[in-house]
Coordinates of C-alpha atoms and ligand atoms in Angstrom, one line a residue:
X1 CA 39.2 28.5 -102.4
X2 CA 41.9 25.9 -103.2
X3 CA 40.9 22.6 -104.7
X4 CA 40.3 20.0 -102.1
X5 CA 42.8 17.1 -102.1
X6 CA 40.5 14.8 -100.1
X7 CA 37.8 12.8 -101.9
X8 CA 35.2 10.1 -101.2
X9 CA 37.5 7.5 -102.9
X10 CA 40.3 8.6 -100.6
X11 CA 38.1 8.4 -97.5
X12 CA 37.1 4.8 -98.5
X13 CA 40.6 3.7 -99.1
X14 CA 41.7 5.1 -95.8
X15 CA 38.9 3.6 -93.8
X16 CA 39.7 0.2 -95.4
X17 CA 42.7 0.2 -93.0
X18 CA 40.4 0.1 -89.9
X19 CA 40.5 -3.3 -88.3
X20 CA 36.8 -4.2 -88.6
X21 CA 35.6 -7.6 -89.7
X22 CA 31.9 -6.7 -89.8
X23 CA 30.0 -4.5 -92.2
X24 CA 28.6 -2.0 -89.6
X25 CA 29.4 1.6 -90.4
X26 CA 28.6 5.0 -88.7
X27 CA 28.1 8.3 -90.5
X28 CA 30.6 11.0 -89.6
X29 CA 29.6 14.6 -90.2
X30 CA 31.7 17.6 -91.1
X31 CA 31.2 20.6 -88.9
X32 CA 31.4 23.1 -91.7
X33 CA 28.0 22.0 -93.0
X34 CA 26.8 19.4 -90.6
X35 CA 26.4 16.9 -93.5
X36 CA 27.8 13.4 -93.6
X37 CA 31.4 13.4 -94.7
X38 CA 31.9 9.6 -94.9
X39 CA 30.9 6.3 -93.4
X40 CA 33.3 4.9 -90.8
X41 CA 33.5 1.1 -90.3
X42 CA 32.9 -0.1 -86.7
X43 CA 35.2 -2.5 -85.0
X44 CA 34.2 -5.1 -82.4
X45 CA 35.9 -6.4 -79.2
X46 CA 36.9 -9.4 -81.3
X47 CA 38.6 -7.1 -83.8
X48 CA 40.6 -5.6 -80.9
X49 CA 41.8 -9.0 -79.8
X50 CA 42.8 -9.9 -83.4
X51 CA 44.7 -6.6 -83.8
X52 CA 46.5 -7.0 -80.5
X53 CA 47.5 -10.6 -81.4
X54 CA 48.9 -9.5 -84.7
X55 CA 50.6 -6.4 -83.1
X56 CA 52.3 -8.7 -80.6
X57 CA 54.0 -10.7 -83.4
X58 CA 55.0 -7.6 -85.3
X59 CA 56.4 -6.0 -82.1
X60 CA 59.0 -8.8 -81.7
X61 CA 60.7 -8.0 -85.0
X62 CA 60.4 -4.3 -84.5
X63 CA 62.0 -4.4 -81.1
X64 CA 64.9 -6.6 -82.5
X65 CA 65.3 -4.1 -85.4
X66 CA 67.1 -1.7 -83.0
X67 CA 67.3 2.0 -82.6
X68 CA 69.1 2.9 -85.8
X69 CA 66.5 1.1 -88.0
X70 CA 63.6 2.6 -86.1
X71 CA 65.2 6.1 -86.3
X72 CA 65.6 5.7 -90.1
X73 CA 61.9 4.7 -90.6
X74 CA 60.6 7.4 -88.3
X75 CA 62.7 10.1 -89.9
X76 CA 61.3 9.0 -93.3
X77 CA 57.8 9.2 -91.7
X78 CA 58.6 12.8 -90.6
X79 CA 59.4 13.7 -94.2
X80 CA 56.2 12.1 -95.6
X81 CA 54.0 13.9 -93.0
X82 CA 55.5 17.2 -94.2
X83 CA 55.2 16.3 -97.9
X84 CA 51.6 15.2 -97.4
X85 CA 50.6 18.2 -95.3
X86 CA 48.0 19.6 -97.7
X87 CA 46.0 16.4 -97.5
X88 CA 46.4 16.1 -93.8
X89 CA 45.4 19.8 -93.3
X90 CA 42.3 19.2 -95.4
X91 CA 41.3 16.1 -93.5
X92 CA 41.8 17.7 -90.1
X93 CA 39.7 20.7 -91.1
X94 CA 36.9 18.6 -92.6
X95 CA 36.7 16.4 -89.6
X96 CA 37.1 19.0 -86.8
X97 CA 35.9 22.4 -88.2
X98 CA 39.1 24.1 -87.0
X99 CA 40.9 26.7 -89.0
X100 CA 43.8 26.0 -91.4
X101 CA 46.2 27.7 -88.9
X102 CA 45.2 25.3 -86.1
X103 CA 45.3 22.3 -88.4
X104 CA 48.8 23.4 -89.4
X105 CA 49.8 23.4 -85.8
X106 CA 48.7 19.8 -85.6
X107 CA 50.6 18.6 -88.6
X108 CA 53.7 20.6 -87.9
X109 CA 53.6 19.4 -84.3
X110 CA 53.2 15.8 -85.3
X111 CA 56.2 16.0 -87.6
X112 CA 58.3 17.8 -85.0
X113 CA 57.6 15.3 -82.3
X114 CA 58.3 12.5 -84.7
X115 CA 61.7 14.0 -85.3
X116 CA 62.3 14.4 -81.6
X117 CA 61.4 10.8 -80.7
X118 CA 63.3 9.4 -83.7
X119 CA 66.5 11.2 -82.6
X120 CA 66.1 11.0 -78.8
X121 CA 65.0 7.4 -78.3
X122 CA 68.5 5.8 -78.3
X123 CA 70.0 8.5 -76.0
X124 CA 67.1 8.1 -73.5
X125 CA 66.6 4.3 -73.7
X126 CA 69.9 2.7 -74.4
X127 CA 71.3 0.4 -71.7
X128 CA 73.6 2.0 -69.1
X129 CA 76.0 1.0 -66.4
X130 CA 75.0 2.0 -62.9
X131 CA 77.0 1.9 -59.7
X132 CA 76.8 -1.6 -58.3
X133 CA 76.0 -2.4 -54.6
X134 CA 79.5 -3.7 -54.0
X135 CA 82.2 -2.2 -56.3
X136 CA 84.7 -4.6 -57.9
X137 CA 82.6 -7.6 -56.8
X138 CA 79.5 -6.7 -58.9
X139 CA 78.7 -4.9 -62.1
X140 CA 75.2 -3.5 -62.7
X141 CA 73.5 -2.4 -65.9
X142 CA 70.0 -1.2 -66.6
X143 CA 68.4 -2.0 -69.9
X144 CA 65.0 -0.8 -71.1
X145 CA 62.7 -3.4 -72.4
X146 CA 59.7 -2.4 -74.6
X147 CA 56.5 -3.1 -72.8
X148 CA 54.9 -4.8 -75.9
X149 CA 51.6 -3.6 -77.2
X150 CA 50.5 -0.1 -76.1
X151 CA 46.7 0.6 -76.2
X152 CA 46.3 4.2 -77.3
X153 CA 42.8 5.8 -76.8
X154 CA 42.4 9.2 -78.3
X155 CA 39.6 11.9 -78.4
X156 CA 38.2 13.9 -81.3
X157 CA 39.5 17.3 -80.6
X158 CA 43.2 17.2 -81.7
X159 CA 43.0 13.7 -83.2
X160 CA 46.2 13.8 -85.3
X161 CA 48.6 15.5 -82.9
X162 CA 47.4 13.8 -79.7
X163 CA 47.6 10.4 -81.4
X164 CA 51.2 11.2 -82.5
X165 CA 52.2 12.2 -79.0
X166 CA 51.5 8.6 -77.8
X167 CA 52.0 6.5 -80.9
X168 CA 55.3 7.9 -82.0
X169 CA 57.2 7.5 -78.8
X170 CA 55.7 4.0 -78.4
X171 CA 57.1 3.0 -81.8
X172 CA 60.4 4.7 -81.1
X173 CA 60.7 2.7 -77.9
X174 CA 60.1 -0.6 -79.8
X175 CA 56.5 -1.1 -78.9
X176 CA 53.5 -1.9 -81.1
X177 CA 50.3 0.2 -81.0
X178 CA 46.6 -0.6 -81.2
X179 CA 44.8 2.7 -81.3
X180 CA 41.2 3.2 -80.6
X181 CA 40.4 6.4 -82.5
X182 CA 37.3 8.5 -81.9
X183 CA 34.9 8.5 -84.8
X184 CA 35.6 12.1 -85.5
X185 CA 39.2 12.4 -86.4
X186 CA 39.7 8.8 -87.6
X187 CA 40.4 9.9 -91.2
X188 CA 43.2 12.2 -90.1
X189 CA 44.7 9.4 -87.9
X190 CA 44.4 6.9 -90.8
X191 CA 46.1 9.3 -93.2
X192 CA 48.9 9.9 -90.6
X193 CA 49.3 6.2 -90.1
X194 CA 49.5 5.7 -93.9
X195 CA 52.5 8.0 -94.0
X196 CA 54.2 5.9 -91.3
X197 CA 53.4 2.6 -93.1
X198 CA 54.7 4.0 -96.4
X199 CA 57.9 5.0 -94.5
X200 CA 58.4 1.4 -93.4
X201 CA 56.4 0.9 -90.2
X202 CA 54.9 -2.7 -90.6
X203 CA 51.1 -2.6 -91.1
X204 CA 50.3 -4.7 -88.0
X205 CA 52.6 -2.6 -85.8
X206 CA 50.1 0.3 -85.7
X207 CA 46.5 -0.9 -85.9
X208 CA 43.5 1.4 -85.8
X209 CA 40.2 0.3 -84.3
X210 CA 37.0 2.4 -84.0
X211 CA 33.7 2.1 -82.2
X212 CA 32.1 2.7 -78.9
X213 CA 34.4 3.4 -76.0
X214 CA 32.2 1.2 -73.8
X215 CA 32.9 -1.8 -76.0
X216 CA 36.0 -1.3 -78.1
X217 CA 37.9 1.0 -75.7
X218 CA 37.1 -1.3 -72.8
X219 CA 38.3 -4.3 -74.8
X220 CA 41.6 -2.6 -75.5
X221 CA 42.0 -1.6 -71.8
X222 CA 41.5 -5.3 -70.9
X223 CA 44.4 -6.6 -73.0
X224 CA 47.0 -3.9 -73.8
X225 CA 50.3 -4.1 -72.0
X226 CA 50.2 -0.3 -71.3
X227 CA 47.4 2.2 -71.8
X228 CA 47.7 5.8 -73.0
X229 CA 44.4 7.6 -72.6
X230 CA 43.6 11.1 -73.6
X231 CA 40.1 12.3 -72.8
X232 CA 37.7 13.3 -70.0
X233 CA 38.5 12.9 -66.4
X234 CA 35.5 10.7 -65.8
X235 CA 36.6 8.2 -68.5
X236 CA 40.3 8.5 -67.4
X237 CA 39.3 7.6 -63.8
X238 CA 37.6 4.4 -65.1
X239 CA 40.5 3.4 -67.3
X240 CA 42.9 4.1 -64.4
X241 CA 40.9 1.8 -62.2
X242 CA 40.9 -1.0 -64.8
X243 CA 44.6 -0.7 -65.4
X244 CA 45.2 -0.7 -61.6
X245 CA 43.3 -4.0 -61.3
X246 CA 45.3 -5.6 -64.0
X247 CA 48.6 -4.0 -62.7
X248 CA 49.5 -2.5 -66.0
X249 CA 50.8 1.0 -66.4
X250 CA 48.7 3.9 -67.8
X251 CA 49.2 7.5 -68.6
X252 CA 46.1 9.5 -68.3
X253 CA 45.9 12.9 -70.0
X254 CA 42.6 14.5 -68.9
X255 CA 40.7 17.7 -68.6
X256 CA 41.5 21.2 -67.4
X257 CA 40.0 24.5 -66.3
X258 CA 43.1 26.4 -67.2
X259 CA 43.7 29.9 -65.8
X260 CA 45.5 32.9 -67.3
X261 CA 46.8 35.7 -65.1
X262 CA 47.1 39.1 -66.7
X263 CA 49.4 41.3 -64.5
X264 CA 49.4 45.1 -64.2
X265 CA 52.6 45.6 -66.3
X266 CA 51.3 44.2 -69.6
X267 CA 50.6 45.9 -72.9
X268 CA 46.8 45.5 -72.8
X269 CA 46.4 45.3 -76.6
X270 CA 49.0 42.6 -77.0
X271 CA 47.8 40.7 -73.9
X272 CA 44.2 40.8 -75.3
X273 CA 45.3 39.4 -78.7
X274 CA 47.2 36.6 -77.1
X275 CA 44.4 35.9 -74.6
X276 CA 41.9 35.7 -77.5
X277 CA 44.0 33.0 -79.1
X278 CA 44.6 31.2 -75.9
X279 CA 40.9 30.9 -75.2
X280 CA 39.4 30.4 -78.6
X281 CA 41.8 28.7 -80.9
X282 CA 40.0 25.5 -81.9
X283 CA 37.0 27.2 -80.3
X284 CA 38.4 26.4 -76.9
X285 CA 38.2 22.6 -77.6
X286 CA 41.7 21.9 -76.5
X287 CA 42.6 20.4 -73.1
X288 CA 45.1 23.3 -72.5
X289 CA 42.8 26.1 -73.7
X290 CA 42.3 29.0 -71.2
X291 CA 38.8 29.2 -69.6
X292 CA 39.5 31.5 -66.7
X293 CA 41.1 35.0 -67.0
X294 CA 42.3 36.8 -63.9
X295 CA 43.1 40.4 -64.9
X296 CA 44.7 43.0 -62.6
X297 CA 42.3 45.9 -62.0
X298 CA 45.0 48.4 -63.2
X299 CA 44.7 47.1 -66.8
X300 CA 41.3 45.5 -66.6
X301 CA 39.4 48.2 -68.6
X302 CA 42.0 48.5 -71.4
X303 CA 42.5 44.8 -71.6
X304 CA 38.8 44.0 -71.7
X305 CA 38.1 46.6 -74.4
X306 CA 40.9 45.3 -76.5
X307 CA 39.7 41.7 -76.0
X308 CA 36.2 42.5 -77.0
X309 CA 37.4 44.4 -80.1
X310 CA 39.7 41.5 -81.1
X311 CA 37.0 38.9 -80.7
X312 CA 34.3 40.9 -82.5
X313 CA 36.6 41.6 -85.5
X314 CA 37.9 38.0 -85.8
X315 CA 36.7 36.1 -88.9
X316 CA 34.9 32.9 -88.2
X317 CA 35.0 30.2 -90.9
X318 CA 36.3 26.8 -91.8
X319 CA 37.3 27.3 -95.4
X320 CA 40.3 25.2 -96.5
X321 CA 42.7 28.1 -96.6
X322 CA 44.2 30.6 -94.1
X323 CA 41.3 33.0 -94.4
X324 CA 39.7 32.4 -91.0
X325 CA 40.8 33.3 -87.4
X326 CA 38.5 31.0 -85.5
X327 CA 36.6 27.8 -86.6
X328 CA 33.5 25.9 -85.6
X329 CA 32.6 23.8 -82.6
X330 CA 33.1 20.2 -83.6
X331 CA 29.6 18.8 -83.2
X332 CA 26.0 19.4 -82.3
X333 CA 26.8 17.8 -78.9
X334 CA 29.6 20.4 -78.3
X335 CA 27.2 23.2 -79.2
X336 CA 24.6 21.8 -76.8
X337 CA 27.3 21.7 -74.1
X338 CA 28.4 25.3 -74.6
X339 CA 24.7 26.5 -74.7
X340 CA 24.0 24.6 -71.5
X341 CA 26.9 26.2 -69.6
X342 CA 26.0 29.6 -71.0
X343 CA 22.3 29.2 -70.2
X344 CA 23.0 28.2 -66.6
X345 CA 25.5 31.1 -66.1
X346 CA 23.1 33.6 -67.4
X347 CA 20.2 32.3 -65.3
X348 CA 22.3 32.6 -62.2
X349 CA 23.3 36.2 -63.0
X350 CA 26.4 36.2 -65.2
X351 CA 26.8 38.9 -67.9
X352 CA 28.0 38.4 -71.5
X353 CA 30.8 40.8 -72.3
X354 CA 31.0 39.6 -75.9
X355 CA 29.5 36.8 -77.9
X356 CA 26.9 34.6 -76.3
X357 CA 25.2 33.5 -79.5
X358 CA 25.3 30.8 -82.1
X359 CA 26.6 31.8 -85.6
X360 CA 24.4 29.7 -87.8
X361 CA 25.0 32.3 -90.5
X362 CA 28.5 30.8 -90.8
X363 CA 27.7 27.1 -90.2
X364 CA 25.4 24.9 -88.1
X365 CA 27.7 24.6 -85.0
X366 CA 29.6 27.9 -85.1
X367 CA 29.4 30.0 -81.9
X368 CA 30.6 33.5 -81.3
X369 CA 33.6 33.5 -78.9
X370 CA 32.1 34.3 -75.5
X371 CA 33.5 36.1 -72.5
X372 CA 31.5 36.2 -69.3
X373 CA 31.8 38.4 -66.2
X374 CA 30.0 38.0 -62.9
X375 CA 30.6 34.3 -62.8
X376 CA 30.1 32.8 -59.3
X377 CA 30.7 29.4 -57.7
X378 CA 27.1 28.3 -58.1
X379 CA 27.4 28.2 -61.9
X380 CA 28.7 25.2 -63.8
X381 CA 31.0 27.4 -65.8
X382 CA 32.9 28.5 -62.7
X383 CA 34.8 25.3 -62.0
X384 CA 33.7 22.7 -64.6
X385 CA 35.5 22.4 -67.9
X386 CA 33.3 23.8 -70.7
X387 CA 35.7 22.7 -73.5
X388 CA 34.4 25.2 -75.9
X389 CA 33.9 28.9 -76.8
X390 CA 33.4 30.4 -73.2
X391 CA 35.9 32.1 -71.0
X392 CA 35.1 33.8 -67.7
X393 CA 36.8 37.0 -66.7
X394 CA 37.6 38.0 -63.1
X395 CA 39.2 41.2 -61.9
X396 CA 41.8 40.9 -59.1
X397 CA 43.7 43.4 -57.0
X398 CA 47.1 41.7 -56.6
X399 CA 49.4 39.1 -58.0
X400 CA 48.8 37.0 -54.8
X401 CA 45.1 37.1 -55.2
X402 CA 45.4 36.0 -58.8
X403 CA 47.7 33.0 -57.9
X404 CA 45.3 31.9 -55.1
X405 CA 42.3 32.0 -57.5
X406 CA 44.2 30.3 -60.3
X407 CA 45.2 27.4 -58.0
X408 CA 41.7 27.0 -56.5
X409 CA 40.7 24.3 -59.0
X410 CA 40.5 20.5 -58.9
X411 CA 42.4 20.6 -62.2
X412 CA 46.1 21.4 -62.8
X413 CA 46.8 21.0 -66.5
X414 CA 47.9 24.3 -68.0
X415 CA 48.3 27.8 -66.6
X416 CA 49.6 31.1 -68.1
X417 CA 50.8 34.4 -66.9
X418 CA 51.1 37.6 -69.0
X419 CA 53.5 40.2 -67.7
X420 CA 56.0 42.8 -68.9
X421 CA 58.7 41.2 -66.7
X422 CA 60.1 37.8 -67.4
X423 CA 61.5 37.6 -63.9
X424 CA 58.0 38.3 -62.4
X425 CA 56.6 35.8 -64.9
X426 CA 59.0 33.1 -63.6
X427 CA 58.1 33.9 -60.0
X428 CA 54.4 33.5 -60.7
X429 CA 55.0 30.4 -62.8
X430 CA 56.8 28.8 -59.9
X431 CA 53.7 29.3 -57.7
X432 CA 51.1 27.9 -60.1
X433 CA 49.8 24.4 -59.6
X434 CA 49.8 23.0 -63.2
X435 CA 51.9 20.5 -65.2
X436 CA 52.5 23.2 -67.9
X437 CA 53.0 26.9 -67.3
X438 CA 53.4 29.5 -70.0
X439 CA 54.7 33.0 -69.8
X440 CA 53.3 35.5 -72.3
X441 CA 51.7 32.7 -74.3
X442 CA 48.5 30.9 -73.5
X443 CA 49.6 27.3 -74.1
X444 CA 51.7 27.0 -77.2
X445 CA 55.1 27.4 -75.5
X446 CA 54.8 24.2 -73.5
X447 CA 52.5 22.4 -75.9
X448 CA 55.1 22.7 -78.7
X449 CA 58.1 21.9 -76.6
X450 CA 58.2 18.2 -77.5
X451 CA 61.5 17.7 -75.7
X452 CA 59.8 18.6 -72.4
X453 CA 57.1 16.6 -70.5
X454 CA 53.4 17.5 -70.9
X455 CA 50.6 16.5 -68.6
X456 CA 48.5 17.4 -65.6
X457 CA 48.5 17.5 -61.8
X458 CA 45.5 16.9 -59.6
X459 CA 42.4 15.7 -61.6
X460 CA 44.1 16.6 -64.9
X461 CA 45.9 13.3 -65.1
X462 CA 48.6 10.9 -64.2
X463 CA 52.0 10.6 -66.0
X464 CA 53.5 12.8 -68.7
X465 CA 53.8 12.6 -72.5
X466 CA 56.6 14.1 -74.6
X467 CA 60.3 14.5 -73.7
X468 CA 62.3 11.6 -72.1
X469 CA 59.4 11.1 -69.7
X470 CA 57.1 10.3 -72.7
X471 CA 59.5 7.7 -74.0
X472 CA 60.1 6.1 -70.7
X473 CA 56.4 5.2 -70.4
X474 CA 56.8 2.5 -73.0
X475 CA 59.7 0.5 -71.4
X476 CA 60.2 -1.6 -68.3
X477 CA 63.6 -1.0 -66.8
X478 CA 65.5 -4.3 -66.2
X479 CA 68.4 -4.2 -63.8
X480 CA 71.0 -6.8 -64.6
X481 CA 73.7 -7.4 -62.0
X482 CA 76.6 -9.8 -62.5
X483 CA 79.4 -11.1 -60.2
X484 CA 82.8 -10.1 -61.6
X485 CA 84.4 -13.2 -60.1
X486 CA 87.1 -11.1 -58.5
X487 CA 85.7 -11.7 -55.0
X488 CA 82.7 -13.4 -53.5
X489 CA 79.9 -11.9 -51.4
X490 CA 80.0 -13.2 -47.8
X491 CA 77.9 -16.3 -47.1
X492 CA 79.0 -17.6 -43.8
X493 CA 79.2 -15.9 -40.4
X494 CA 83.0 -15.9 -40.5
X495 CA 83.0 -14.2 -43.9
X496 CA 80.6 -11.5 -42.7
X497 CA 82.8 -11.0 -39.6
X498 CA 85.9 -10.5 -41.7
X499 CA 84.2 -8.0 -44.1
X500 CA 82.3 -5.9 -41.5
X501 CA 85.1 -3.4 -40.8
X502 CA 86.3 -3.0 -44.4
X503 CA 82.7 -2.4 -45.6
X504 CA 82.0 0.2 -42.9
X505 CA 85.3 1.9 -43.7
X506 CA 84.2 1.9 -47.4
X507 CA 80.8 3.4 -46.5
X508 CA 82.5 6.3 -44.6
X509 CA 85.0 7.0 -47.3
X510 CA 82.3 7.1 -50.0
X511 CA 80.2 9.4 -47.9
X512 CA 83.2 11.6 -47.2
X513 CA 84.1 12.0 -50.9
X514 CA 80.3 12.4 -51.7
X515 CA 80.3 9.4 -54.0
X516 CA 76.9 7.9 -54.5
Ligands
LIG601 P1 36.0 11.0 -73.6 O1 36.6 10.6 -72.4 O2 34.5 11.0 -73.7 O3 36.5 10.1 -74.8 C1 37.8 10.0 -75.2 C2 38.1 8.6 -75.9 O4 37.8 7.6 -75.0 C3 37.1 8.4 -77.1 O5 37.9 7.7 -78.1 C4 36.1 7.4 -76.5 O6 35.5 6.6 -77.4 C5 36.9 6.6 -75.5 N1 36.2 6.0 -74.4 C6 35.0 6.4 -73.9 N2 34.6 5.6 -72.9 C7 35.6 4.7 -72.8 C8 35.8 3.5 -71.9 N3 34.9 3.2 -71.0 N4 36.9 2.8 -72.1 C9 37.8 3.1 -73.0 N5 37.7 4.1 -73.8 C10 36.6 4.9 -73.7 O7 36.5 12.4 -73.9 P2 36.1 13.4 -75.1 O8 34.9 14.1 -74.8 O9 36.2 12.7 -76.4 O10 37.4 14.5 -75.1 C11 37.3 15.7 -74.4 C12 38.1 15.6 -73.1 O11 39.4 15.2 -73.4 C13 38.1 16.9 -72.4 O12 37.9 16.7 -71.0 C14 39.6 17.3 -72.6 O13 40.1 18.2 -71.7 C15 40.3 16.0 -72.6 N6 41.6 16.1 -73.3 C16 42.7 16.1 -72.6 C17 44.0 16.2 -73.2 C18 45.3 16.1 -72.5 O14 46.3 16.0 -73.1 N7 45.3 16.3 -71.2 C19 44.0 16.4 -74.6 C20 42.8 16.5 -75.3 C21 41.6 16.3 -74.7

């Protein structure tokens, strides 16, 4: 095994950056052994208010600095993230228990989306002329004003890359960020932040607070100028209500119960290999992970056999190298959640095709990737998000049946279709009710396309991150109209009377030549 670059001294120096005035700490465990990795300081509601006040001041200068300066700093941050990848990979693995491959996806993704936002911000957010209400008499421009301080609340599962998806566009748009990190994942976020600070982002512009969601998260929701939340649908609903009461904007990236359709024209071996990754990368603890597989009867036997083989041959582990295929569940709570869904399903008649047991021989919270058949609506696992290690397999007789079943969910985050025909894939994709649809990949196509919006329909969320849409969240459009002085708008009855016919003529001409 390679030498670890992370150390207790490094953990302490990183956690010094948490805005926490008290001396309270909480132990954070590493999933590979279940032992305490480090002690994380806890912030209070007062710390949130202090961080927001300082961020407000820092934001004024950052907004004035302009697009070119922000681009320079963010591109430098991109370089530092890649240069420091070994440390970031170690921290992600130590905190989450995922494999090096999935940690690499996080780091590489964070760098890529930093590059995208650095380079796209000016193009998306620079002021523009728009057609004015009365040509010649008026000119109209739209400028985009940064909202101020964005409150970013992130979960534990993809701590680094999910943080970057909200923090980086906020910075690129000229906002400041106060981020409430989950305890698990805070080290990775702090190390990522350090790269940005070293690249030139002012310290107060991106503050990190930690602590209970019910205290620290709520305090942030009460004062931020815009809220980016990633987490469960239940918490997202609560945050959306609070933001609504305050009339501030919010983007809510929530849960999913993501379907995969396997059509009758696939290569079953390849489809099974891709399905295994789509379901069990990060042990299924990713919002876009596949939890429902609808396989066409014509290929069901070959696909299922290949899927079982693939999962049973896969190497479980969390060593700090590329030697493992699948990692650990992230915590004892996650293990309990998986076991509860499995126990309920088995009690109500589901059958385990493969897996279905803890792997304490590898580590305390490891679980063998599990595929169930015979899942029915009475079971929790049927419609509720498990968020770990279990996929349910259903056999269908047609494309239409698969689409109907895939769409029969309160969620609409991610969906996938595997097929031998791209045309057919596009047709099915158009019929699926999800904010992200992938053809011949489980989720990585859309998840890695940082120039395109990512987010959910139905109970999976409100708003989109990534792409121009992700940047536009952080600005208020301001429309500025100015009289040219060439003519005046009518003010008296006589002036209206004189202008009525010319204006009507203008309207018909513009409509005739299809001018907006
Ligand atoms: P969670 O809702 O319990 O917690 C998420 C974050 O919100 C944590 O930092 C938590 O401390 C904080 N929080 C909790 N209560 C709060 C409150 N009242 N006010 C403010 N903040 C509060 O979610 P989780 O269990 O940590 O994460 C798993 C969930 O996140 C899954 O449902 C998963 O699908 C979802 N998720 C969605 C996306 C996406 O992009 N759509 C990405 C990753 C995870």
